[in-house]
XYZ file of N, CA and C in Angstrom:
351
model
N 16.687 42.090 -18.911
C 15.372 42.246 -18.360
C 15.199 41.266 -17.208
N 14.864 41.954 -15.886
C 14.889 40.975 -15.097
C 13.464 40.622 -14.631
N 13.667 39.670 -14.095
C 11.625 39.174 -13.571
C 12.067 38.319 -12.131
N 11.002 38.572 -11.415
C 10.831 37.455 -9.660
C 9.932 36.698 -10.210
N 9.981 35.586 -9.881
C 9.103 33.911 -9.829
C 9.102 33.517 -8.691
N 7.888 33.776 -8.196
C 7.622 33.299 -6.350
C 6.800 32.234 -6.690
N 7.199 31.612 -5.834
C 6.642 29.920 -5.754
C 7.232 29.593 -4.283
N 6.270 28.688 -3.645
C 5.981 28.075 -2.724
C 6.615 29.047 -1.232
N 6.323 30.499 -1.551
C 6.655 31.694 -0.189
C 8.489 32.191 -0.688
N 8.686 32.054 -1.755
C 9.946 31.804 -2.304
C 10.454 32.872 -3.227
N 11.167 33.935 -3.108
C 11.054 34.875 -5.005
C 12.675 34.507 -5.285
N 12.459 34.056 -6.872
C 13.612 33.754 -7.296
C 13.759 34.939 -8.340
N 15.143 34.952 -9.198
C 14.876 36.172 -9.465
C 15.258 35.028 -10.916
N 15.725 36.040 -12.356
C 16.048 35.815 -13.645
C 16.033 36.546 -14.625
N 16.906 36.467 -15.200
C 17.356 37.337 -16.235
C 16.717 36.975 -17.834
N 16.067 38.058 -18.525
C 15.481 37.137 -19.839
C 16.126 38.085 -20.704
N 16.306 37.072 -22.261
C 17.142 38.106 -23.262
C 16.126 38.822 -23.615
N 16.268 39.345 -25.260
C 15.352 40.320 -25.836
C 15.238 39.498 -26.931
N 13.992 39.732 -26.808
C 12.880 39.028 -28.292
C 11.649 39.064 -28.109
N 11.151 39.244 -29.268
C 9.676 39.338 -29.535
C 8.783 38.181 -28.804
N 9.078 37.203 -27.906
C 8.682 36.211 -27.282
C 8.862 37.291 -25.850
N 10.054 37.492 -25.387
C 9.802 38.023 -23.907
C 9.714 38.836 -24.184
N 9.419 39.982 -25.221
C 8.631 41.454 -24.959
C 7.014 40.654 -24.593
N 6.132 39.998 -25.684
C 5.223 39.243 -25.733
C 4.879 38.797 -23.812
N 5.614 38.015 -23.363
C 5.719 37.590 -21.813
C 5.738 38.761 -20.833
N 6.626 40.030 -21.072
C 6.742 40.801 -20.303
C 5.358 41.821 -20.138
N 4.529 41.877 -21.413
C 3.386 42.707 -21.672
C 2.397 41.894 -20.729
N 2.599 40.152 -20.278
C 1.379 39.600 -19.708
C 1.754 39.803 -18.048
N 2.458 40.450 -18.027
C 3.172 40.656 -16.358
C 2.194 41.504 -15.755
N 1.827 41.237 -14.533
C 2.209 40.142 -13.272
C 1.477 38.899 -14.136
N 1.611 37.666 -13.890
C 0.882 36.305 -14.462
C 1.411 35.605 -13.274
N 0.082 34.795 -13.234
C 0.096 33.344 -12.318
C 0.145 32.269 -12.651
N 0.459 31.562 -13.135
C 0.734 30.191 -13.581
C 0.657 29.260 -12.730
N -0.141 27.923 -13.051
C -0.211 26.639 -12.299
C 0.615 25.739 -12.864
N 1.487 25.134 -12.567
C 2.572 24.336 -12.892
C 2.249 23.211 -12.274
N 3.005 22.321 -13.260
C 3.387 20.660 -12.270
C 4.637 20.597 -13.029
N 5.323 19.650 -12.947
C 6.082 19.006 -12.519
C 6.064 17.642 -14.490
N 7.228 17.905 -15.072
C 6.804 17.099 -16.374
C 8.392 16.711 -16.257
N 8.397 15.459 -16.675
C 9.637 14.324 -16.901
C 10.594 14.339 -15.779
N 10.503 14.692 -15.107
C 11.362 15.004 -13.564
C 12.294 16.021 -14.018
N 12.174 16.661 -14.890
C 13.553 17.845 -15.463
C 12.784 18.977 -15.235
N 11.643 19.695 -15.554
C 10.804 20.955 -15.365
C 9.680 21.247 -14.696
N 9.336 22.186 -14.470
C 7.575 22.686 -13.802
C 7.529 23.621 -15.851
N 6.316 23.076 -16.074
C 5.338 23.778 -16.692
C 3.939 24.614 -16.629
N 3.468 25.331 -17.664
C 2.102 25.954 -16.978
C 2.041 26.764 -18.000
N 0.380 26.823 -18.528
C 0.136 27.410 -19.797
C 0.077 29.224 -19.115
N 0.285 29.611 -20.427
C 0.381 30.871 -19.851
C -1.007 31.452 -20.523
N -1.552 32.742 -19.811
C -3.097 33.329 -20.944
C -2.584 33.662 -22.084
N -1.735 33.445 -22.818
C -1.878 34.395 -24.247
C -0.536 33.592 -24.916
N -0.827 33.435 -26.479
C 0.606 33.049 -27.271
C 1.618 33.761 -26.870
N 2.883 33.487 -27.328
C 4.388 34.463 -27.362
C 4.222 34.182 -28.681
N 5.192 35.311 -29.236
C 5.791 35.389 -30.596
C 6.640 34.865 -30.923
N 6.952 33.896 -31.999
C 8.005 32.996 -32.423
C 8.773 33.908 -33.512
N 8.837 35.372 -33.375
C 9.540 35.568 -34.443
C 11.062 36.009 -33.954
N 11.598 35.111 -35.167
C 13.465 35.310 -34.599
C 13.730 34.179 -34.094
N 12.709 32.987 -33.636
C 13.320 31.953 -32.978
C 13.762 30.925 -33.442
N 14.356 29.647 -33.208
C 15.052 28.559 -33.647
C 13.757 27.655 -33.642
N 13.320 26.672 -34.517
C 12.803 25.500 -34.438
C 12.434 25.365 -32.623
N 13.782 24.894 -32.367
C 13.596 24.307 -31.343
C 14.762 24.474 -29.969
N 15.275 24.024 -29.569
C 16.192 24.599 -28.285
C 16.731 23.319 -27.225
N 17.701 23.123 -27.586
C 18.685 21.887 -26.162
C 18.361 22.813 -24.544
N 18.082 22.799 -23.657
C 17.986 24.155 -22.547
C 18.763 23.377 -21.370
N 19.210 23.930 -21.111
C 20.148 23.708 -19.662
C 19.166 23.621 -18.600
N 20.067 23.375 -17.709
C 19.605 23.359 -16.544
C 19.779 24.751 -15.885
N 18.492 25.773 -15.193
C 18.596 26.612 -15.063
C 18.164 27.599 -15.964
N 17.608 27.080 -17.007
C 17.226 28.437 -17.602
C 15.298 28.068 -17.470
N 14.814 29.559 -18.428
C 13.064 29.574 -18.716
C 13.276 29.703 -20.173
N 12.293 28.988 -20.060
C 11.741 28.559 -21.633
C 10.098 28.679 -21.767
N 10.023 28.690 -23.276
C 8.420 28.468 -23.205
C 8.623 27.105 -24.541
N 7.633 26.636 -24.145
C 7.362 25.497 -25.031
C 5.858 26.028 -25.758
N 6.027 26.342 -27.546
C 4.762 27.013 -28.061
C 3.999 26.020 -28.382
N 3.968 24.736 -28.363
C 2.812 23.833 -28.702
C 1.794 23.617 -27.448
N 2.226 24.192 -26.997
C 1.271 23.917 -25.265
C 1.465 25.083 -24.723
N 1.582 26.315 -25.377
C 1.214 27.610 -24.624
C 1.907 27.858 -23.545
N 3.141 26.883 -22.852
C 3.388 26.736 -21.595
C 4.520 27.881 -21.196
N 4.919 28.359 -20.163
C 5.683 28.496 -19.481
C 6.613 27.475 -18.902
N 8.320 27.953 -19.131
C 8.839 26.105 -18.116
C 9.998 27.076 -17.637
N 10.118 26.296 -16.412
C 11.224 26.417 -15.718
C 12.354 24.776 -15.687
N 13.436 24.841 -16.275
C 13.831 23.745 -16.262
C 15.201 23.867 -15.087
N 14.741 22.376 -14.399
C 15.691 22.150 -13.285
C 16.412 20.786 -13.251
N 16.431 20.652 -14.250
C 16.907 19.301 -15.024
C 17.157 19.248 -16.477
N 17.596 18.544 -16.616
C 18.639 18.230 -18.062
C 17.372 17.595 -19.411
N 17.075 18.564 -20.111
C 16.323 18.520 -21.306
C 17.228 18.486 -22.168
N 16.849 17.376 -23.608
C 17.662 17.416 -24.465
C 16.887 18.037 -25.589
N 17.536 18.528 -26.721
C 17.051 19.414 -27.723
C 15.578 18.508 -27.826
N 14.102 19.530 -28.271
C 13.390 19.085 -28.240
C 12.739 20.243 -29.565
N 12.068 20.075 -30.312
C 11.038 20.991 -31.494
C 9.993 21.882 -30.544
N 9.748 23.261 -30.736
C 8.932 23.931 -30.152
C 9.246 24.519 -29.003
N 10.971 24.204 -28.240
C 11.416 24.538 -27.176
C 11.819 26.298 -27.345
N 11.520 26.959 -26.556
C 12.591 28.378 -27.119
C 12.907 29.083 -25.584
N 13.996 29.287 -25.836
C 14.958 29.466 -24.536
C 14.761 30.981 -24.254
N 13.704 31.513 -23.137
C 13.889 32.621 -23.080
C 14.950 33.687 -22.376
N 15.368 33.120 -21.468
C 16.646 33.403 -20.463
C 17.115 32.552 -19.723
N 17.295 33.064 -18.245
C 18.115 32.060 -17.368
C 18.150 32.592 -15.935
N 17.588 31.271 -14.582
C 17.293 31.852 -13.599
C 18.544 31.649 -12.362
N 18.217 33.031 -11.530
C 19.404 32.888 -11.014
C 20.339 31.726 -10.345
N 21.651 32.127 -10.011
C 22.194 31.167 -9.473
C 21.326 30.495 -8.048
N 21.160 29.085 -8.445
C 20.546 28.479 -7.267
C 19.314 28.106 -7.462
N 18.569 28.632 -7.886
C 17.240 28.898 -8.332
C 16.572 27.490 -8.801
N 17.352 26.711 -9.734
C 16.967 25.829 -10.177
C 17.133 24.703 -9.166
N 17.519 25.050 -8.366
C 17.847 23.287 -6.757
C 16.574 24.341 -6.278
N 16.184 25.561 -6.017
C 14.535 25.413 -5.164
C 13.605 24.542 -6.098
N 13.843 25.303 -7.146
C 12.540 24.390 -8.205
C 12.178 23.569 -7.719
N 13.148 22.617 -7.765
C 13.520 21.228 -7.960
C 12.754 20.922 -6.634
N 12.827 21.469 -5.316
C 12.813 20.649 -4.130
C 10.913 21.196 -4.431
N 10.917 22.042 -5.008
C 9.017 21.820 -4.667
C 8.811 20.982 -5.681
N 8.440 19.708 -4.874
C 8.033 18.500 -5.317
C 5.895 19.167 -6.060
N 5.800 18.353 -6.637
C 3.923 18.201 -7.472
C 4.056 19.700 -7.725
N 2.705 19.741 -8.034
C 2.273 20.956 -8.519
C 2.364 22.080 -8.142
N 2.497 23.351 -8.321
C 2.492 24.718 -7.479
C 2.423 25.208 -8.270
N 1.875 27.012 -8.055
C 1.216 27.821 -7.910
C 2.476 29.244 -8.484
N 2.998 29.697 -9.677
C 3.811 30.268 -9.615
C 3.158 32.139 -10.058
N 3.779 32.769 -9.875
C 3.672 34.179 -9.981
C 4.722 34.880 -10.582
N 4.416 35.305 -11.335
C 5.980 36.037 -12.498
C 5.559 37.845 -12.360
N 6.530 37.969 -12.346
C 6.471 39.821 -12.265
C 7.595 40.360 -12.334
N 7.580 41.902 -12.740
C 8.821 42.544 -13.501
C 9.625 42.169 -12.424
N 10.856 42.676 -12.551
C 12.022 42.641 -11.097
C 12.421 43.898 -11.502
């Protein structure tokens, strides 16, 4: 399942697996999300509506380069930096090659937009 994440005049693209979390995400599509910028590793941003935790792990180690949602904070994350296993993490896919060095260079807060691809 693929999705674009435009941020800062930018569309990145990404691939998400299958689960009741990104069916859940894909039903809130198009979504805008306000992000900042948390531990110098991700952009976060609550999303309007829970995902479904069913099928998922506790929690999730996530690379660099993939999307995640974090369910204690409703959030959306894009990680562009090195997170270590954390409780509540769940790894929804993974954005394309490159993707994660734009993240990275939009420094503070921004303005993101998710939609099918």
């Amino acid at each position: 399942m693929k999705i674009v994440i435009t941020l800062g005049g930018q569309r990145l693209g990404a691939t998400l697996s299958d689960s009741a979390a990104v069916r859940d995400l894909l039903a809130q599509l198009p979504v805008t999300v306000d992000m900042v910028d948390h531990g110098g590793v991700e952009k976060t941003g609550p999303l309007p509506s829970p995902l479904s935790l069913d099928g998922q792990p506790e929690g999730a180690d996530p690379d660099v380069g993939d999307v995640g949602y974090y369910a204690p904070g409703n959030d959306l994350v894009l990680y562009y930096g090195d997170q270590s296993y954390f409780p509540g993490i769940h790894v929804l896919g993974r954005l394309d090659e490159g993707a994660a060095v734009q993240i990275a260079d939009q420094r503070g807060p921004v303005t993101v937009t998710v939609e099918a691809g």
